[in-house]
Coordinates of C-alpha atoms in Angstrom, one line a residue:
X1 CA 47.9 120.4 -197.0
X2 CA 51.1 120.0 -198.9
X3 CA 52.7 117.9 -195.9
X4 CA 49.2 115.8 -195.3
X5 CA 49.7 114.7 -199.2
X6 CA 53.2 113.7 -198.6
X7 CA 52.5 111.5 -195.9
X8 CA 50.1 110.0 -197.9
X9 CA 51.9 109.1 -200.8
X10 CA 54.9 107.7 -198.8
X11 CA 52.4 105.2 -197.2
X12 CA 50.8 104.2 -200.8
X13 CA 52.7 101.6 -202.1
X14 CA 51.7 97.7 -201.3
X15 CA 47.9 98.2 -202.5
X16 CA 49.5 99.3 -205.7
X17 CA 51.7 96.8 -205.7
X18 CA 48.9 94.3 -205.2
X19 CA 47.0 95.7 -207.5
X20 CA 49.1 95.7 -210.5
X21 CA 50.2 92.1 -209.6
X22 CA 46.5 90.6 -210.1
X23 CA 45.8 93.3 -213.4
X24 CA 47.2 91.9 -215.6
X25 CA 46.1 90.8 -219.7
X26 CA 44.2 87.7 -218.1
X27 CA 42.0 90.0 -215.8
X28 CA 41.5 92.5 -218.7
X29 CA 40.4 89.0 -221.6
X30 CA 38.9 87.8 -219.0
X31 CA 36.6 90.7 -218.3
X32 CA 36.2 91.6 -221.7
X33 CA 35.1 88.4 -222.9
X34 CA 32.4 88.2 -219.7
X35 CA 30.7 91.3 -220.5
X36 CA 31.0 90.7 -224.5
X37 CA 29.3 87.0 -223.8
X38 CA 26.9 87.3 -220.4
X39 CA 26.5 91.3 -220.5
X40 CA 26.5 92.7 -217.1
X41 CA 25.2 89.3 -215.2
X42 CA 28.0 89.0 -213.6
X43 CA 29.0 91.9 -211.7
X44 CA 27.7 90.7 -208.6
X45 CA 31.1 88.3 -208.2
X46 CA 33.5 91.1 -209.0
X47 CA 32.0 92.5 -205.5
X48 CA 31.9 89.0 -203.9
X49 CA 35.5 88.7 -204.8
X50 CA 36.6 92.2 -203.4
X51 CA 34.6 91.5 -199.9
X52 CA 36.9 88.0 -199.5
X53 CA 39.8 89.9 -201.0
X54 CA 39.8 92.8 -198.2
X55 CA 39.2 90.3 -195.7
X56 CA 42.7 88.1 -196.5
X57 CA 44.4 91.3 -197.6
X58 CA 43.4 92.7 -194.4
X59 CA 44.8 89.5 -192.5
X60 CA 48.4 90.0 -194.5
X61 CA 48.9 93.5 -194.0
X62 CA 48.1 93.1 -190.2
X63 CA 50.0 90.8 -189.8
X64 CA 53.1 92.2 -191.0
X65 CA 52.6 95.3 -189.1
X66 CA 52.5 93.0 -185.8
X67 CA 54.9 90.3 -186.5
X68 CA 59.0 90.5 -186.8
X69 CA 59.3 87.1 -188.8
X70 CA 57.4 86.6 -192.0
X71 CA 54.3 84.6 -192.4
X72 CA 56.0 81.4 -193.5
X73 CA 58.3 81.3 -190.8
X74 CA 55.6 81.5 -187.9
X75 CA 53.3 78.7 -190.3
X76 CA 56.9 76.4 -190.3
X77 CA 57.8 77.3 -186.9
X78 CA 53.6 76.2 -185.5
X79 CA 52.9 73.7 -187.8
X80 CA 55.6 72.3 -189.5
X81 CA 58.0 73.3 -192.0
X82 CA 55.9 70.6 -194.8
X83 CA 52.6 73.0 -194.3
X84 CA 55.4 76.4 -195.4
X85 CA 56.3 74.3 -197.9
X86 CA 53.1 73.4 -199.6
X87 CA 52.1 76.9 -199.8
X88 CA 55.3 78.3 -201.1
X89 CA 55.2 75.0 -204.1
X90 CA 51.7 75.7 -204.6
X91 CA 52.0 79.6 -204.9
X92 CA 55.2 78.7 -207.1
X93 CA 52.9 76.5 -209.7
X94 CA 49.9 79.0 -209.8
X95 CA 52.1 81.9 -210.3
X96 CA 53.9 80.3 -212.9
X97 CA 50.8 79.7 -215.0
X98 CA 49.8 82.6 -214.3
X99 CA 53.3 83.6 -215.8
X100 CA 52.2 82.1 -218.6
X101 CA 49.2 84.2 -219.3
X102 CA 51.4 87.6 -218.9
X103 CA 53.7 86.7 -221.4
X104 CA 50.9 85.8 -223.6
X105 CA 49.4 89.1 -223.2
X106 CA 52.9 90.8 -223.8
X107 CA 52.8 89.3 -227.1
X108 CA 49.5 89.9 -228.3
X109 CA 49.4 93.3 -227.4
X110 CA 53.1 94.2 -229.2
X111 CA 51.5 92.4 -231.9
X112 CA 49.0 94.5 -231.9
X113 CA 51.2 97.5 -232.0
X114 CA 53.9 96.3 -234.4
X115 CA 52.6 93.1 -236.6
X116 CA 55.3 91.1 -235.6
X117 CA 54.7 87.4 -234.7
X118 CA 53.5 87.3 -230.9
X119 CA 55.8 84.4 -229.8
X120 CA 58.7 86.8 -230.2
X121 CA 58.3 89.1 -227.4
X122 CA 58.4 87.4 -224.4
X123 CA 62.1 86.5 -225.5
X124 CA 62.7 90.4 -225.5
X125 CA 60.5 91.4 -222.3
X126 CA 61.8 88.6 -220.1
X127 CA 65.1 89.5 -220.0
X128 CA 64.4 92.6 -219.3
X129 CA 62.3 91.7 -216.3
X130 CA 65.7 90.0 -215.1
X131 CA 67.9 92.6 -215.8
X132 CA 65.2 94.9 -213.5
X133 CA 65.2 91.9 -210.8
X134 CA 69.1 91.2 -210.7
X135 CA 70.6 94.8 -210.9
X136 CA 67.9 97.1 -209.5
X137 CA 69.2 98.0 -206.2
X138 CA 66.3 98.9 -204.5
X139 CA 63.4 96.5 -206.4
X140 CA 61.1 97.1 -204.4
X141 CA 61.2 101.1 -204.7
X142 CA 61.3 100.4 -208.8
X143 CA 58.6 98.5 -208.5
X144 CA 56.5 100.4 -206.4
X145 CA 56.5 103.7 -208.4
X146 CA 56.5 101.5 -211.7
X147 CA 53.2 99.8 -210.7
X148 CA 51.7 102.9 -209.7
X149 CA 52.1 105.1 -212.5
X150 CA 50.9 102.0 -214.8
X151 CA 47.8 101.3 -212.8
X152 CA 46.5 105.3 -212.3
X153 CA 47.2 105.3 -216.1
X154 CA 44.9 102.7 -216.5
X155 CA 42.0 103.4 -214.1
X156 CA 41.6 107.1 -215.5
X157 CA 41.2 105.8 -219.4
X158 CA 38.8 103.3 -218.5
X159 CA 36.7 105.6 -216.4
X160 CA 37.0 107.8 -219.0
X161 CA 35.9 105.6 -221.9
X162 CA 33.0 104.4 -219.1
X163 CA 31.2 107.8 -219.5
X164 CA 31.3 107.8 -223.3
X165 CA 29.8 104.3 -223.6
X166 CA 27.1 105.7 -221.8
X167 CA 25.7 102.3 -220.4
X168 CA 22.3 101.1 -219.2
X169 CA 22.1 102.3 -215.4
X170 CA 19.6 100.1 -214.6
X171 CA 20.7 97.1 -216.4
X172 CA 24.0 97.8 -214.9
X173 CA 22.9 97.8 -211.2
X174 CA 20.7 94.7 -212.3
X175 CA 24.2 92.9 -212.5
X176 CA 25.1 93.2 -208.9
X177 CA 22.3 91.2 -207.7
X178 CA 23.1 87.3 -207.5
X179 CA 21.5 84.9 -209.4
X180 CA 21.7 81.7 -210.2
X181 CA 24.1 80.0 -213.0
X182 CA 25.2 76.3 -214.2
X183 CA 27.7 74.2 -213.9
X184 CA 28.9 75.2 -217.4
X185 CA 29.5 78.7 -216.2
X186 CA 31.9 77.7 -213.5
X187 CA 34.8 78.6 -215.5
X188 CA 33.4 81.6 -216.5
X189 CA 33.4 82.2 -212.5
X190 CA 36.5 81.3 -211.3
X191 CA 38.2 83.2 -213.6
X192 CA 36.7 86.0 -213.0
X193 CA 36.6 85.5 -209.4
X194 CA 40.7 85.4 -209.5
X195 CA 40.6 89.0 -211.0
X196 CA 40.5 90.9 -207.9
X197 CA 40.9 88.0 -205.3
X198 CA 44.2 86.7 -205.2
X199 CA 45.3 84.9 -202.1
X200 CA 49.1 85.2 -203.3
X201 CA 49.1 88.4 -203.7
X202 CA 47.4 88.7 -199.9
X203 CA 49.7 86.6 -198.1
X204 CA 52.6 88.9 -200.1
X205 CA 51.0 91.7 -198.4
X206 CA 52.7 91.0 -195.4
X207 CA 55.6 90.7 -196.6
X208 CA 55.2 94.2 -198.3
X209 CA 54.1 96.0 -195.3
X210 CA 57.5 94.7 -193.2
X211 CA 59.2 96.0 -196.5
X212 CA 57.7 99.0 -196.1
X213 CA 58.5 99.1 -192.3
X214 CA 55.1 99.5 -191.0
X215 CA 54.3 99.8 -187.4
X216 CA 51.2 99.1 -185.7
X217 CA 50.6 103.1 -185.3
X218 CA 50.7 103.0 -189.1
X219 CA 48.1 100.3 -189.2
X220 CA 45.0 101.9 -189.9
X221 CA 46.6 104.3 -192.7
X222 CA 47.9 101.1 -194.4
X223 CA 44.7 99.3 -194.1
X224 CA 43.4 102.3 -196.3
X225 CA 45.8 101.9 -198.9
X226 CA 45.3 98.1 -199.2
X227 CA 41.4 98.3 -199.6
X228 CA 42.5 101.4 -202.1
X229 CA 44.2 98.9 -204.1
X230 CA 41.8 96.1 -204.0
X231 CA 38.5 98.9 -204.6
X232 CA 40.6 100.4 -207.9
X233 CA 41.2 96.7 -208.8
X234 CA 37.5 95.5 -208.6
X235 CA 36.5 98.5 -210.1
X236 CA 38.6 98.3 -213.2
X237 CA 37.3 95.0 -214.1
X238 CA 33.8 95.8 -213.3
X239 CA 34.2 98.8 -215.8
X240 CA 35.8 96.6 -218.3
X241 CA 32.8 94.2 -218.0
X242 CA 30.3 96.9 -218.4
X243 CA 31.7 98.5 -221.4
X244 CA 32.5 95.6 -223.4
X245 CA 28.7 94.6 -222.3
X246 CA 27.9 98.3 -223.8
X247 CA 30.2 98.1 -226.5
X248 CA 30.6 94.4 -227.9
X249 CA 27.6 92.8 -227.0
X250 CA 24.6 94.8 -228.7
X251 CA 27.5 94.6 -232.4
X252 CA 27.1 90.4 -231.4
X253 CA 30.6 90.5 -230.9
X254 CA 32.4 88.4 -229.1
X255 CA 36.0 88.3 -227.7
X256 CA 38.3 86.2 -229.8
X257 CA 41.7 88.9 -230.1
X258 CA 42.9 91.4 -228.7
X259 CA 41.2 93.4 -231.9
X260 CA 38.2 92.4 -230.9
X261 CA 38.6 93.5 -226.7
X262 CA 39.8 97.2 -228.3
X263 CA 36.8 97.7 -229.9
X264 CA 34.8 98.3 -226.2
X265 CA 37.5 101.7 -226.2
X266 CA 36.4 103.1 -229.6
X267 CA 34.1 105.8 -227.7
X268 CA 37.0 107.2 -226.1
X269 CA 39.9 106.2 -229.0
X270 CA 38.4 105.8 -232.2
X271 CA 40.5 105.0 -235.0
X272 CA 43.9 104.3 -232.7
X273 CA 42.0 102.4 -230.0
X274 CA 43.8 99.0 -231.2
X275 CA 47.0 100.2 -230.3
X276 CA 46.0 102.5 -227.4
X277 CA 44.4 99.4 -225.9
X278 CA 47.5 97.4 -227.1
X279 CA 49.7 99.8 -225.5
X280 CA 47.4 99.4 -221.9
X281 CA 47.7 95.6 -222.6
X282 CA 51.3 95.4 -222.4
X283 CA 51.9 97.8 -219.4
X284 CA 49.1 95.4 -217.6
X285 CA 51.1 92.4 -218.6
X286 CA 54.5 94.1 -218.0
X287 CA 54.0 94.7 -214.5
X288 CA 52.2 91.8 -213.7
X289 CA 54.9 90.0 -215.2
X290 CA 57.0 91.0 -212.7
X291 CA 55.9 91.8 -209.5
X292 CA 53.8 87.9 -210.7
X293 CA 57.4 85.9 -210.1
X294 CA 58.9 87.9 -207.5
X295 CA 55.4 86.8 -205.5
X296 CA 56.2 83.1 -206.5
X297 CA 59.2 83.4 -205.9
X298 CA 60.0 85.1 -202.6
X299 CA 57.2 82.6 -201.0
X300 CA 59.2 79.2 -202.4
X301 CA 62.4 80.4 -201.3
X302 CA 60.8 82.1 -197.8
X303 CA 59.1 78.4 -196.9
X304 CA 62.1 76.4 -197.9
X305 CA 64.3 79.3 -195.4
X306 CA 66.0 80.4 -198.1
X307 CA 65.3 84.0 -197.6
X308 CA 62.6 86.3 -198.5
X309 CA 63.8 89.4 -199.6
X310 CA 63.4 90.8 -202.9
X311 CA 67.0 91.6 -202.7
X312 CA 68.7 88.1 -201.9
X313 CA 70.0 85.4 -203.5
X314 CA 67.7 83.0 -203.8
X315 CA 64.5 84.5 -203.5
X316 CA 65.5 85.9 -206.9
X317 CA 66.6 82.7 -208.3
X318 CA 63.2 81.2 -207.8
X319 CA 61.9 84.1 -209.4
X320 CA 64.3 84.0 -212.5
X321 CA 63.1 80.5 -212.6
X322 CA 59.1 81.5 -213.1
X323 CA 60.2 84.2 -215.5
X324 CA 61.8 81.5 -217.6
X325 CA 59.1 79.1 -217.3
X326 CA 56.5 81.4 -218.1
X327 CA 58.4 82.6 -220.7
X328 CA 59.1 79.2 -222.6
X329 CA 55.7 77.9 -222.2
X330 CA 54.1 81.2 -224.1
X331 CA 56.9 81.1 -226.7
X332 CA 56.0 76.9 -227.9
X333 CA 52.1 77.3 -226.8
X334 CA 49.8 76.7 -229.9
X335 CA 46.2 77.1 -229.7
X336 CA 43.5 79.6 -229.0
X337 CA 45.5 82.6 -226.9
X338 CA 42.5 84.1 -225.7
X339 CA 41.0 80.9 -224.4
X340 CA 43.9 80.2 -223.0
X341 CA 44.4 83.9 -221.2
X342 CA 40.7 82.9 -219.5
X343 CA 42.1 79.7 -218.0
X344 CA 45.6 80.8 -217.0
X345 CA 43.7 83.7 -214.9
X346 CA 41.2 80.5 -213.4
X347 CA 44.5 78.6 -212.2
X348 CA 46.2 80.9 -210.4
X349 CA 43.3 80.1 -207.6
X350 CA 44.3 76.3 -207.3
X351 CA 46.7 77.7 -205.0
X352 CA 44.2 79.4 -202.6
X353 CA 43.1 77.0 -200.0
X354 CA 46.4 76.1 -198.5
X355 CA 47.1 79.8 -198.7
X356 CA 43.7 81.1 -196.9
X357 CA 44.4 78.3 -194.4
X358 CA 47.9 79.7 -193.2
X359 CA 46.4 83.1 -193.1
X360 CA 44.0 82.1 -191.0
X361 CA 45.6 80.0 -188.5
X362 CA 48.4 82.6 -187.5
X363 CA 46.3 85.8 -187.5
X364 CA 44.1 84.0 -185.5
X365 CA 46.6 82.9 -182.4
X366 CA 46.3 84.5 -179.3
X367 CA 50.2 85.3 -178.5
X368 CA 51.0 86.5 -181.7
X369 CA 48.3 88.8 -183.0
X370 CA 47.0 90.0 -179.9
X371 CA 44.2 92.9 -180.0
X372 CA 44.7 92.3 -184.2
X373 CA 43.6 89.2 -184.5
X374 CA 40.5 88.1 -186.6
X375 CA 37.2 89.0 -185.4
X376 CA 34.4 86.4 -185.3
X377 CA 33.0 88.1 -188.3
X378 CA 36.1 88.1 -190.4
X379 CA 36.6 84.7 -189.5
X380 CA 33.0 84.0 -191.1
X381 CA 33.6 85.9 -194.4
X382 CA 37.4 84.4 -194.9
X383 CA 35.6 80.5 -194.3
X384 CA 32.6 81.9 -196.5
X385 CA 35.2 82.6 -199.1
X386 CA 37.7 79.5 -198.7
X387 CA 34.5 77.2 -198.9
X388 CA 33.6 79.0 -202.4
X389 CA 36.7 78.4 -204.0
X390 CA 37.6 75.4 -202.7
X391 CA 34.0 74.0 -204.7
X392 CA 34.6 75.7 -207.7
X393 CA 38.1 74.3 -207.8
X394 CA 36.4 70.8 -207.4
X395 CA 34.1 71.8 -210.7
X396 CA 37.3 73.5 -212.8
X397 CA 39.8 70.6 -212.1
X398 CA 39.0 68.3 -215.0
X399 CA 39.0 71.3 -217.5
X400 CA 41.9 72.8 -215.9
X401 CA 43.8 69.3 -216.4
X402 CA 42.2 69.1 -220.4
X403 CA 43.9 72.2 -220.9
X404 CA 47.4 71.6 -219.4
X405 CA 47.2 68.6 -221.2
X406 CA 47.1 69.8 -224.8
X407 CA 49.8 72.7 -223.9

């Protein structure tokens, strides 16, 4: 028994990885602020985004298991080094602003804890993110038991603080059944769409497996722990969305500061919940912070063949670079944080339809792939999925653009 659990835990490691990577404080606002607002009537696309997400997460970690060069290499070496290229810039920008909303959450959850001024802490926690990413010698074993400690942390005191909100069964399950919404509630969406599927953090998967040195016999164990990570990620934010519906909504509150999310874990904290949910806020946006940029980074660097391991040169320059940016951009933003945690989270999908398109081109040739390439039906579900958030994007770009424009 003691061996069998062994095993296991040396194969966790990329779903967690993942995981903690796309929950971060915009996933946690953004869920927060849904349930608070629209109850539980939107449940049903936290499960739509976990069906696409498995599908393209699927894709990445088989192909890492098959393939000896990394995803961006077979995309430049097939179909020109211009298509590598567009992913990796695109992945760079949307992981950047998505940078953007980490350090954000970093700073309103220390202020939270301490009282000091928000705009102070990203210059503290981003140099520590590059002292971790320039002098670790083995970041991706730091990271890995890092991210999972922070995200089991996380998943038991929300369950927990699920069962003492005691929520509506039935208006709960109500929630996962589709129905129709307006254009207005787009946004609303996409952003919460991007909290459990993110293409970046799919493609990535690849690149983690090979890390990891999986083989194809491995396959099947590794498939487990990638639809692990994406199941604890989908239901964290579905929990989140149903106890702030519980909690917030019936009071007519509605989520303005990280105050106001902390209230939803008042069943399970009661007087400290502020700075318990503080505490959970930073660790989210710590280690989303960095696994975030190492993403961005590794991808720029891999489609310009400039390397893509965690522990070269310039993969880690690249990724200094979006720790900077992020960092800079949260320190002189002015305006309304929360707001602006909601549509950071809704940007980091502008980079998914050059991204689902790569995946799906070399997982799906013949050579290379072999028995593991996409069925027919996961074929359908990824072009299902692609379509979906390539409209949505359509919808968001103008508000997207009036934001950026004001930063």
């Amino acid at each position: 028994m003691r061996a069998k659990l062994i095993d296991l835990l040396k194969v966790i490691g990329p779903g967690f990885i993942m995981a903690s990577v796309v929950l971060g404080p915009g996933s946690i606002t953004v869920a927060s602020r849904i349930g608070s607002e629209h109850g539980y009537s939107f449940l049903w696309v936290i499960v739509l985004a976990a069906v696409f997400m498995m599908v393209y997460a699927s894709m990445g970690t088989r192909f890492g298991v098959v393939s000896e060069k990394s995803v961006l290499e077979v995309i430049s070496l097939s179909y020109g080094r211009w298509f590598a290229v567009l992913i990796g810039l695109s992945t760079f920008l949307s992981t950047s602003s998505f940078q953007f909303g980490n350090n954000l959450g970093i700073g309103i959850g220390m202020q939270g804890i301490t009282g000091i001024d928000e705009r102070v802490w990203p210059l503290i926690f981003t140099p520590l993110a590059l002292l971790l990413l320039f002098w670790a010698k083995n970041l991706y074993k730091v990271l890995e038991k890092l991210m999972m400690a922070i995200v089991m942390i996380m998943i038991v005191a929300f369950m927990v603080n699920l069962v003492l909100t005691k929520p509506n069964l039935v208006s709960v399950g109500m929630g996962f059944i589709p129905r129709a919404f307006s254009i207005g509630q787009v946004e609303v969406i996409v952003a919460l769409m991007a909290t459990s599927f993110a293409l970046s953090a799919a493609i990535y998967q690849a690149y983690l497996a090979q890390d990891k040195g999986w083989k194809k016999e491995q396959l099947s164990r590794g498939l487990k722990d990638t639809f692990a990570g994406i199941a604890f990620l989908s239901t964290i934010s579905a929990i989140i969305i149903i106890t702030s519906a519980t909690a917030l909504k019936p009071r007519g509150i509605v989520v303005s500061s990280a105050a106001d999310m902390a209230q939803q874990m008042d069943a399970l904290f009661g007087g400290v919940s502020k700075i318990i949910f503080s505490l959970g806020l930073c660790a989210a946006a710590f280690s989303s912070l960095m696994v975030n940029a190492v993403i961005g980074g590794g991808l720029l660097s891999d489609s310009l063949g400039l390397g893509r391991s965690m522990n070269e040169k310039m993969p880690k320059i690249f990724t200094a670079i979006i720790l900077l940016l992020g960092m800079f951009v949260a320190i002189f933003f002015r305006g309304n944080v929360i707001y602006a945690l909601v549509m950071a989270q809704a940007s980091s999908m502008m980079a998914v339809p050059a991204i689902a398109i790569g995946l799906l081109l070399v997982v799906n040739q013949r050579k290379l792939m072999g028995a593991h390439r996409n069925t027919l039906l996961q074929n359908a579900i990824a072009i299902i999925g692609l379509i979906c958030i390539t409209v949505m994007i359509y919808f968001m770009y103008q508000k997207l653009e009036q934001f950026f424009n004001v930063l």
